[in-house]
Amino acid sequence: MSFIDYRETIKEGDTAIVFLGHESMFPVKVQHGGKTQTKYGVIRHSTDLIGKRYGSKVTCSKGGWVYILHPTPELWTLNLPHRTQILYSTDISLITMMLELKPGSVVCESGTGSGSLSHAIIRTIAPTGHLYTVEFHQQRAEKAIEEFEEHKVGHLVTVKNQDVCKNGFGITHLADAVFLDIPSPWEAIGHAKSALKREGGRICSFSPCIEQVQRTCLALEEHGFAECNTLEILLRVYNVRTISLPLPDLGKGTGGNARGESDQGSPSDQGASSAGLQQGNAQFKSGVPPREMVGHTGYLTFATKSLF
């Protein structure tokens, strides 16, 4: 199993997604003799998972059933163990587009955190690109290395445990893009500029507070970055339903004779219109307040390294 090389059958050591519903799923590491408890009963890895096709419908011990899905960065974002706050697919998709990532891109990231964005970047830049990710916390860095190896993407990523604001990314004039998700990104702008290739290159900084955005933008201008702009992503989901509203009383119209001559309809139309007016209400489509969604927690600031 690999997050970038998909295959059809489940094998021992794979990380699979147990899908009970859109609001209920979780990852499981497949092992010989292993068992996984669900509300529908037990899943026995040796007989129910190993050798089966991804996407299979598996019957649990109580008679209920679940689907076993191949892991993807999007599914991993929804199910990963949270070591820090993470970025969700809404933000990740915009970051990938605005940084102009593609297969073969070299990317620097700080900090690694729970690896949500890291997995998405690796999938985008594979098979010839590389991710250099820096994590200040030693235990989080070690856990990230372990996960990348389990997910068979370790050859596409280098994890470093250091302070990016003091020590940088460890590369010079090599990266096509830099992403910063740290408390004081303005202190790392100089190191980001050094890591970016000599001509061009894009940088993105994620900050939860507008005061951090302001200081970051000033630092970007001081270091000669151009096209600096900040975006806020808001995910709003409307639930449209039919409601009944009373018809307004607009009073009697003027020029009854002229209206009668120019606006004549069939008796059936006039009858239907009269019935509607007597009823006093009409049906309309309306959107109710959007329900809360997991997603946005801050601002994304993008800039381009000057060519001169």
Tab-separated table of C-alpha atoms in Angstrom:
chain	number	residue	atom	x	y	z
A	1	MET	CA	0.000	0.000	0.000
A	2	SER	CA	1.233	3.464	-0.891
A	3	PHE	CA	-0.451	6.853	-0.842
A	4	ILE	CA	0.853	7.492	-4.380
A	5	ASP	CA	0.922	4.003	-5.961
A	6	TYR	CA	-2.542	2.490	-5.814
A	7	ARG	CA	-3.155	-1.255	-5.955
A	8	GLU	CA	-6.252	-3.413	-5.875
A	9	THR	CA	-5.772	-5.924	-3.039
A	10	ILE	CA	-5.235	-5.493	0.687
A	11	LYS	CA	-1.991	-6.859	2.153
A	12	GLU	CA	-0.537	-7.192	5.622
A	13	GLY	CA	0.962	-3.918	6.862
A	14	ASP	CA	-1.384	-1.753	4.798
A	15	THR	CA	-3.207	1.220	6.271
A	16	ALA	CA	-6.851	0.868	5.219
A	17	ILE	CA	-9.851	3.112	5.853
A	18	VAL	CA	-12.880	1.444	7.471
A	19	PHE	CA	-15.886	3.332	6.097
A	20	LEU	CA	-19.104	3.143	8.122
A	21	GLY	CA	-20.596	6.333	6.634
A	22	HIS	CA	-19.624	9.821	5.486
A	23	GLU	CA	-19.525	10.999	9.092
A	24	SER	CA	-17.982	7.805	10.505
A	25	MET	CA	-14.708	6.269	9.310
A	26	PHE	CA	-11.317	5.450	10.784
A	27	PRO	CA	-7.915	4.048	9.729
A	28	VAL	CA	-6.701	0.573	10.653
A	29	LYS	CA	-3.338	-1.127	10.175
A	30	VAL	CA	-3.908	-4.556	8.656
A	31	GLN	CA	-2.132	-7.402	10.503
A	32	HIS	CA	-2.350	-11.207	10.470
A	33	GLY	CA	-4.499	-12.262	13.428
A	34	GLY	CA	-5.602	-8.684	14.060
A	35	LYS	CA	-9.166	-7.711	14.975
A	36	THR	CA	-11.012	-4.395	14.745
A	37	GLN	CA	-14.147	-3.649	16.745
A	38	THR	CA	-16.979	-1.650	15.128
A	39	LYS	CA	-20.583	-0.974	16.129
A	40	TYR	CA	-21.555	-3.630	13.581
A	41	GLY	CA	-19.293	-6.263	15.098
A	42	VAL	CA	-15.719	-7.525	14.740
A	43	ILE	CA	-13.609	-7.361	11.554
A	44	ARG	CA	-11.023	-10.159	11.442
A	45	HIS	CA	-8.036	-9.024	9.408
A	46	SER	CA	-6.849	-12.468	8.301
A	47	THR	CA	-10.184	-13.594	6.861
A	48	ASP	CA	-12.078	-10.347	6.169
A	49	LEU	CA	-9.329	-8.027	4.869
A	50	ILE	CA	-6.110	-9.635	3.637
A	51	GLY	CA	-6.433	-10.627	0.007
A	52	LYS	CA	-9.689	-8.731	-0.522
A	53	ARG	CA	-10.040	-5.868	-3.030
A	54	TYR	CA	-10.056	-2.295	-1.855
A	55	GLY	CA	-13.608	-1.000	-1.965
A	56	SER	CA	-15.006	-4.373	-0.861
A	57	LYS	CA	-18.095	-4.640	1.294
A	58	VAL	CA	-17.121	-6.542	4.433
A	59	THR	CA	-19.707	-8.212	6.714
A	60	CYS	CA	-18.957	-7.894	10.441
A	61	SER	CA	-19.664	-10.456	13.144
A	62	LYS	CA	-23.037	-8.937	14.111
A	63	GLY	CA	-24.303	-9.022	10.541
A	64	GLY	CA	-23.687	-5.366	9.758
A	65	TRP	CA	-21.291	-4.345	7.004
A	66	VAL	CA	-18.640	-1.710	6.205
A	67	TYR	CA	-16.539	-0.720	3.189
A	68	ILE	CA	-12.735	-0.975	3.181
A	69	LEU	CA	-11.202	1.922	1.224
A	70	HIS	CA	-7.726	2.610	-0.130
A	71	PRO	CA	-6.172	5.542	1.754
A	72	THR	CA	-5.812	8.878	-0.032
A	73	PRO	CA	-4.502	12.223	1.276
A	74	GLU	CA	-8.101	13.462	1.486
A	75	LEU	CA	-9.260	10.460	3.537
A	76	TRP	CA	-6.124	10.646	5.681
A	77	THR	CA	-6.870	14.321	6.457
A	78	LEU	CA	-10.260	13.279	7.835
A	79	ASN	CA	-8.921	10.344	9.863
A	80	LEU	CA	-5.331	11.074	10.911
A	81	PRO	CA	-4.327	11.215	14.598
A	82	HIS	CA	-4.225	14.917	15.517
A	83	ARG	CA	-0.916	16.003	16.997
A	84	THR	CA	-1.589	19.634	16.070
A	85	GLN	CA	-4.331	21.620	14.366
A	86	ILE	CA	-4.416	20.665	10.696
A	87	LEU	CA	-5.285	22.107	7.312
A	88	TYR	CA	-8.300	20.600	5.555
A	89	SER	CA	-8.884	19.873	1.891
A	90	THR	CA	-10.475	23.274	1.191
A	91	ASP	CA	-7.284	25.117	2.174
A	92	ILE	CA	-4.982	22.437	0.769
A	93	SER	CA	-6.511	22.621	-2.715
A	94	LEU	CA	-5.963	26.389	-2.896
A	95	ILE	CA	-2.403	26.091	-1.560
A	96	THR	CA	-1.554	23.461	-4.174
A	97	MET	CA	-2.935	25.630	-6.979
A	98	MET	CA	-1.478	28.977	-5.865
A	99	LEU	CA	1.994	27.496	-5.265
A	100	GLU	CA	1.816	26.006	-8.784
A	101	LEU	CA	2.831	22.538	-7.566
A	102	LYS	CA	3.193	19.743	-10.106
A	103	PRO	CA	5.080	16.448	-10.533
A	104	GLY	CA	8.791	17.139	-10.094
A	105	SER	CA	8.398	20.236	-7.879
A	106	VAL	CA	10.725	20.734	-4.914
A	107	VAL	CA	8.851	22.063	-1.885
A	108	CYS	CA	9.895	23.268	1.585
A	109	GLU	CA	7.406	23.100	4.463
A	110	SER	CA	7.426	24.221	8.089
A	111	GLY	CA	6.026	22.910	10.329
A	112	THR	CA	5.158	19.330	9.597
A	113	GLY	CA	2.566	19.016	12.368
A	114	SER	CA	0.204	16.087	11.835
A	115	GLY	CA	1.211	15.639	8.180
A	116	SER	CA	-2.126	16.546	6.585
A	117	LEU	CA	-0.673	18.986	4.034
A	118	SER	CA	2.517	16.936	3.687
A	119	HIS	CA	0.680	13.905	2.293
A	120	ALA	CA	-1.194	16.061	-0.217
A	121	ILE	CA	2.017	17.764	-1.380
A	122	ILE	CA	3.813	14.423	-1.774
A	123	ARG	CA	0.969	13.041	-3.899
A	124	THR	CA	1.106	16.160	-6.109
A	125	ILE	CA	4.884	16.269	-6.683
A	126	ALA	CA	5.409	12.494	-7.103
A	127	PRO	CA	7.184	10.630	-8.617
A	128	THR	CA	10.203	12.892	-9.229
A	129	GLY	CA	9.685	15.778	-6.806
A	130	HIS	CA	10.792	16.084	-3.187
A	131	LEU	CA	9.443	17.610	0.028
A	132	TYR	CA	11.749	19.080	2.674
A	133	THR	CA	9.685	19.473	5.829
A	134	VAL	CA	10.905	20.968	9.108
A	135	GLU	CA	9.348	20.278	12.522
A	136	PHE	CA	10.500	21.999	15.718
A	137	HIS	CA	9.052	19.349	18.086
A	138	GLN	CA	11.231	16.222	18.193
A	139	GLN	CA	8.501	13.669	18.973
A	140	ARG	CA	6.246	15.023	16.203
A	141	ALA	CA	9.149	14.874	13.750
A	142	GLU	CA	9.902	11.251	14.686
A	143	LYS	CA	6.239	10.281	14.369
A	144	ALA	CA	6.027	11.963	10.953
A	145	ILE	CA	9.046	9.980	9.730
A	146	GLU	CA	7.405	6.772	10.960
A	147	GLU	CA	4.136	7.539	9.160
A	148	PHE	CA	5.849	8.446	5.884
A	149	GLU	CA	7.706	5.119	5.927
A	150	GLU	CA	4.517	3.173	6.709
A	151	HIS	CA	2.743	4.908	3.836
A	152	LYS	CA	5.597	4.099	1.400
A	153	VAL	CA	6.407	7.756	0.609
A	154	GLY	CA	9.568	8.109	2.691
A	155	HIS	CA	11.766	8.362	-0.430
A	156	LEU	CA	9.924	11.536	-1.461
A	157	VAL	CA	10.293	13.459	1.800
A	158	THR	CA	13.085	14.589	4.118
A	159	VAL	CA	12.049	15.428	7.697
A	160	LYS	CA	14.310	17.659	9.785
A	161	ASN	CA	13.957	18.405	13.492
A	162	GLN	CA	15.155	22.000	13.865
A	163	ASP	CA	14.031	25.603	14.289
A	164	VAL	CA	13.368	26.984	10.803
A	165	CYS	CA	13.556	30.573	12.095
A	166	LYS	CA	17.166	30.007	13.191
A	167	ASN	CA	18.488	27.212	10.986
A	168	GLY	CA	16.363	27.444	7.844
A	169	PHE	CA	15.439	24.471	5.656
A	170	GLY	CA	18.924	23.091	4.999
A	171	ILE	CA	18.842	23.718	1.222
A	172	THR	CA	19.876	26.695	-0.907
A	173	HIS	CA	18.362	27.955	-4.197
A	174	LEU	CA	16.622	24.642	-4.876
A	175	ALA	CA	12.924	24.912	-3.935
A	176	ASP	CA	10.118	25.850	-6.301
A	177	ALA	CA	7.786	26.693	-3.408
A	178	VAL	CA	7.856	27.289	0.346
A	179	PHE	CA	4.995	26.879	2.811
A	180	LEU	CA	5.086	28.298	6.358
A	181	ASP	CA	2.709	27.303	9.155
A	182	ILE	CA	4.511	28.592	12.235
A	183	PRO	CA	3.724	31.155	14.988
A	184	SER	CA	6.145	33.817	13.653
A	185	PRO	CA	6.506	33.316	9.879
A	186	TRP	CA	8.091	36.757	9.388
A	187	GLU	CA	11.229	35.461	11.143
A	188	ALA	CA	11.621	32.703	8.509
A	189	ILE	CA	11.119	34.818	5.368
A	190	GLY	CA	14.870	35.299	4.892
A	191	HIS	CA	15.521	31.538	5.093
A	192	ALA	CA	12.616	30.908	2.726
A	193	LYS	CA	14.123	33.314	0.193
A	194	SER	CA	17.459	31.483	0.412
A	195	ALA	CA	15.770	28.097	-0.093
A	196	LEU	CA	13.855	29.240	-3.181
A	197	LYS	CA	15.417	28.939	-6.620
A	198	ARG	CA	17.303	31.991	-7.872
A	199	GLU	CA	14.586	33.045	-10.327
A	200	GLY	CA	10.923	32.996	-9.397
A	201	GLY	CA	9.422	30.624	-6.862
A	202	ARG	CA	6.321	31.018	-4.715
A	203	ILE	CA	5.831	31.315	-0.963
A	204	CYS	CA	2.701	30.784	1.136
A	205	SER	CA	2.181	31.552	4.821
A	206	PHE	CA	-0.770	30.366	6.913
A	207	SER	CA	-1.682	32.482	9.949
A	208	PRO	CA	-4.759	32.421	12.212
A	209	CYS	CA	-4.518	36.119	13.186
A	210	ILE	CA	-4.555	39.205	10.962
A	211	GLU	CA	-1.764	40.792	13.043
A	212	GLN	CA	0.523	37.908	12.004
A	213	VAL	CA	-0.493	38.493	8.385
A	214	GLN	CA	0.440	42.173	8.603
A	215	ARG	CA	3.923	41.473	9.983
A	216	THR	CA	4.474	38.725	7.406
A	217	CYS	CA	3.501	41.019	4.523
A	218	LEU	CA	5.935	43.686	5.744
A	219	ALA	CA	8.724	41.096	5.924
A	220	LEU	CA	7.908	39.870	2.403
A	221	GLU	CA	8.181	43.422	1.055
A	222	GLU	CA	11.488	43.981	2.876
A	223	HIS	CA	12.952	40.845	1.259
A	224	GLY	CA	11.882	41.864	-2.239
A	225	PHE	CA	8.888	39.575	-2.779
A	226	ALA	CA	6.272	40.717	-5.281
A	227	GLU	CA	2.550	40.070	-5.939
A	228	CYS	CA	1.809	39.753	-2.222
A	229	ASN	CA	-1.841	39.027	-1.476
A	230	THR	CA	-3.868	37.463	1.340
A	231	LEU	CA	-6.897	35.208	0.964
A	232	GLU	CA	-9.487	34.028	3.457
A	233	ILE	CA	-11.268	30.760	2.668
A	234	LEU	CA	-14.817	30.410	3.950
A	235	LEU	CA	-16.747	27.182	3.454
A	236	ARG	CA	-20.497	27.883	3.437
A	237	VAL	CA	-23.092	25.181	2.797
A	238	TYR	CA	-26.690	26.292	2.185
A	239	ASN	CA	-29.727	24.077	2.758
A	240	VAL	CA	-32.403	25.177	0.262
A	241	ARG	CA	-36.031	24.415	1.171
A	242	THR	CA	-39.539	25.497	0.166
A	243	ILE	CA	-41.284	27.997	2.439
A	244	SER	CA	-44.676	29.703	2.324
A	245	LEU	CA	-44.776	33.511	2.413
A	246	PRO	CA	-47.825	35.830	2.430
A	247	LEU	CA	-48.445	37.849	-0.710
A	248	PRO	CA	-47.953	41.598	-0.198
A	249	ASP	CA	-50.969	43.903	-0.409
A	250	LEU	CA	-50.014	46.401	-3.116
A	251	GLY	CA	-53.444	48.031	-3.317
A	252	LYS	CA	-55.679	48.422	-6.333
A	253	GLY	CA	-54.081	49.227	-9.669
A	254	THR	CA	-54.865	52.438	-11.601
A	255	GLY	CA	-56.232	52.626	-15.119
A	256	GLY	CA	-58.560	49.695	-14.812
A	257	ASN	CA	-60.083	50.136	-18.246
A	258	ALA	CA	-56.758	50.350	-20.025
A	259	ARG	CA	-55.474	47.335	-18.118
A	260	GLY	CA	-58.590	45.415	-18.970
A	261	GLU	CA	-58.102	46.101	-22.648
A	262	SER	CA	-54.394	45.310	-22.821
A	263	ASP	CA	-54.166	42.449	-20.310
A	264	GLN	CA	-56.909	39.984	-21.059
A	265	GLY	CA	-56.490	36.301	-20.241
A	266	SER	CA	-58.574	33.190	-20.525
A	267	PRO	CA	-61.284	32.542	-17.905
A	268	SER	CA	-59.264	29.654	-16.493
A	269	ASP	CA	-56.163	31.865	-16.007
A	270	GLN	CA	-58.243	34.542	-14.335
A	271	GLY	CA	-59.800	31.956	-12.060
A	272	ALA	CA	-56.425	30.555	-11.019
A	273	SER	CA	-55.131	34.066	-10.368
A	274	SER	CA	-58.149	34.911	-8.243
A	275	ALA	CA	-57.738	31.711	-6.259
A	276	GLY	CA	-54.087	32.543	-5.584
A	277	LEU	CA	-54.976	36.040	-4.386
A	278	GLN	CA	-57.735	34.716	-2.144
A	279	GLN	CA	-55.321	32.192	-0.654
A	280	GLY	CA	-52.975	35.011	0.322
A	281	ASN	CA	-49.643	33.146	0.164
A	282	ALA	CA	-47.184	31.683	-2.316
A	283	GLN	CA	-44.405	29.085	-2.337
A	284	PHE	CA	-40.770	30.231	-2.600
A	285	LYS	CA	-37.363	28.551	-2.543
A	286	SER	CA	-35.166	29.930	0.226
A	287	GLY	CA	-31.780	29.185	1.763
A	288	VAL	CA	-31.596	28.683	5.517
A	289	PRO	CA	-28.490	29.693	7.514
A	290	PRO	CA	-25.479	27.537	6.507
A	291	ARG	CA	-24.566	24.662	8.770
A	292	GLU	CA	-21.158	24.674	10.421
A	293	MET	CA	-18.397	22.901	8.466
A	294	VAL	CA	-14.889	21.788	9.376
A	295	GLY	CA	-12.446	23.956	7.479
A	296	HIS	CA	-11.149	27.493	7.650
A	297	THR	CA	-9.146	28.661	10.680
A	298	GLY	CA	-7.066	31.540	9.311
A	299	TYR	CA	-5.543	33.431	6.379
A	300	LEU	CA	-3.304	32.392	3.476
A	301	THR	CA	-0.710	34.898	2.256
A	302	PHE	CA	0.985	34.287	-1.111
A	303	ALA	CA	3.925	36.040	-2.752
A	304	THR	CA	6.396	35.540	-5.605
A	305	LYS	CA	10.174	35.844	-5.360
A	306	SER	CA	11.352	38.765	-7.454
A	307	LEU	CA	13.273	37.948	-10.626
A	308	PHE	CA	15.708	40.774	-9.968
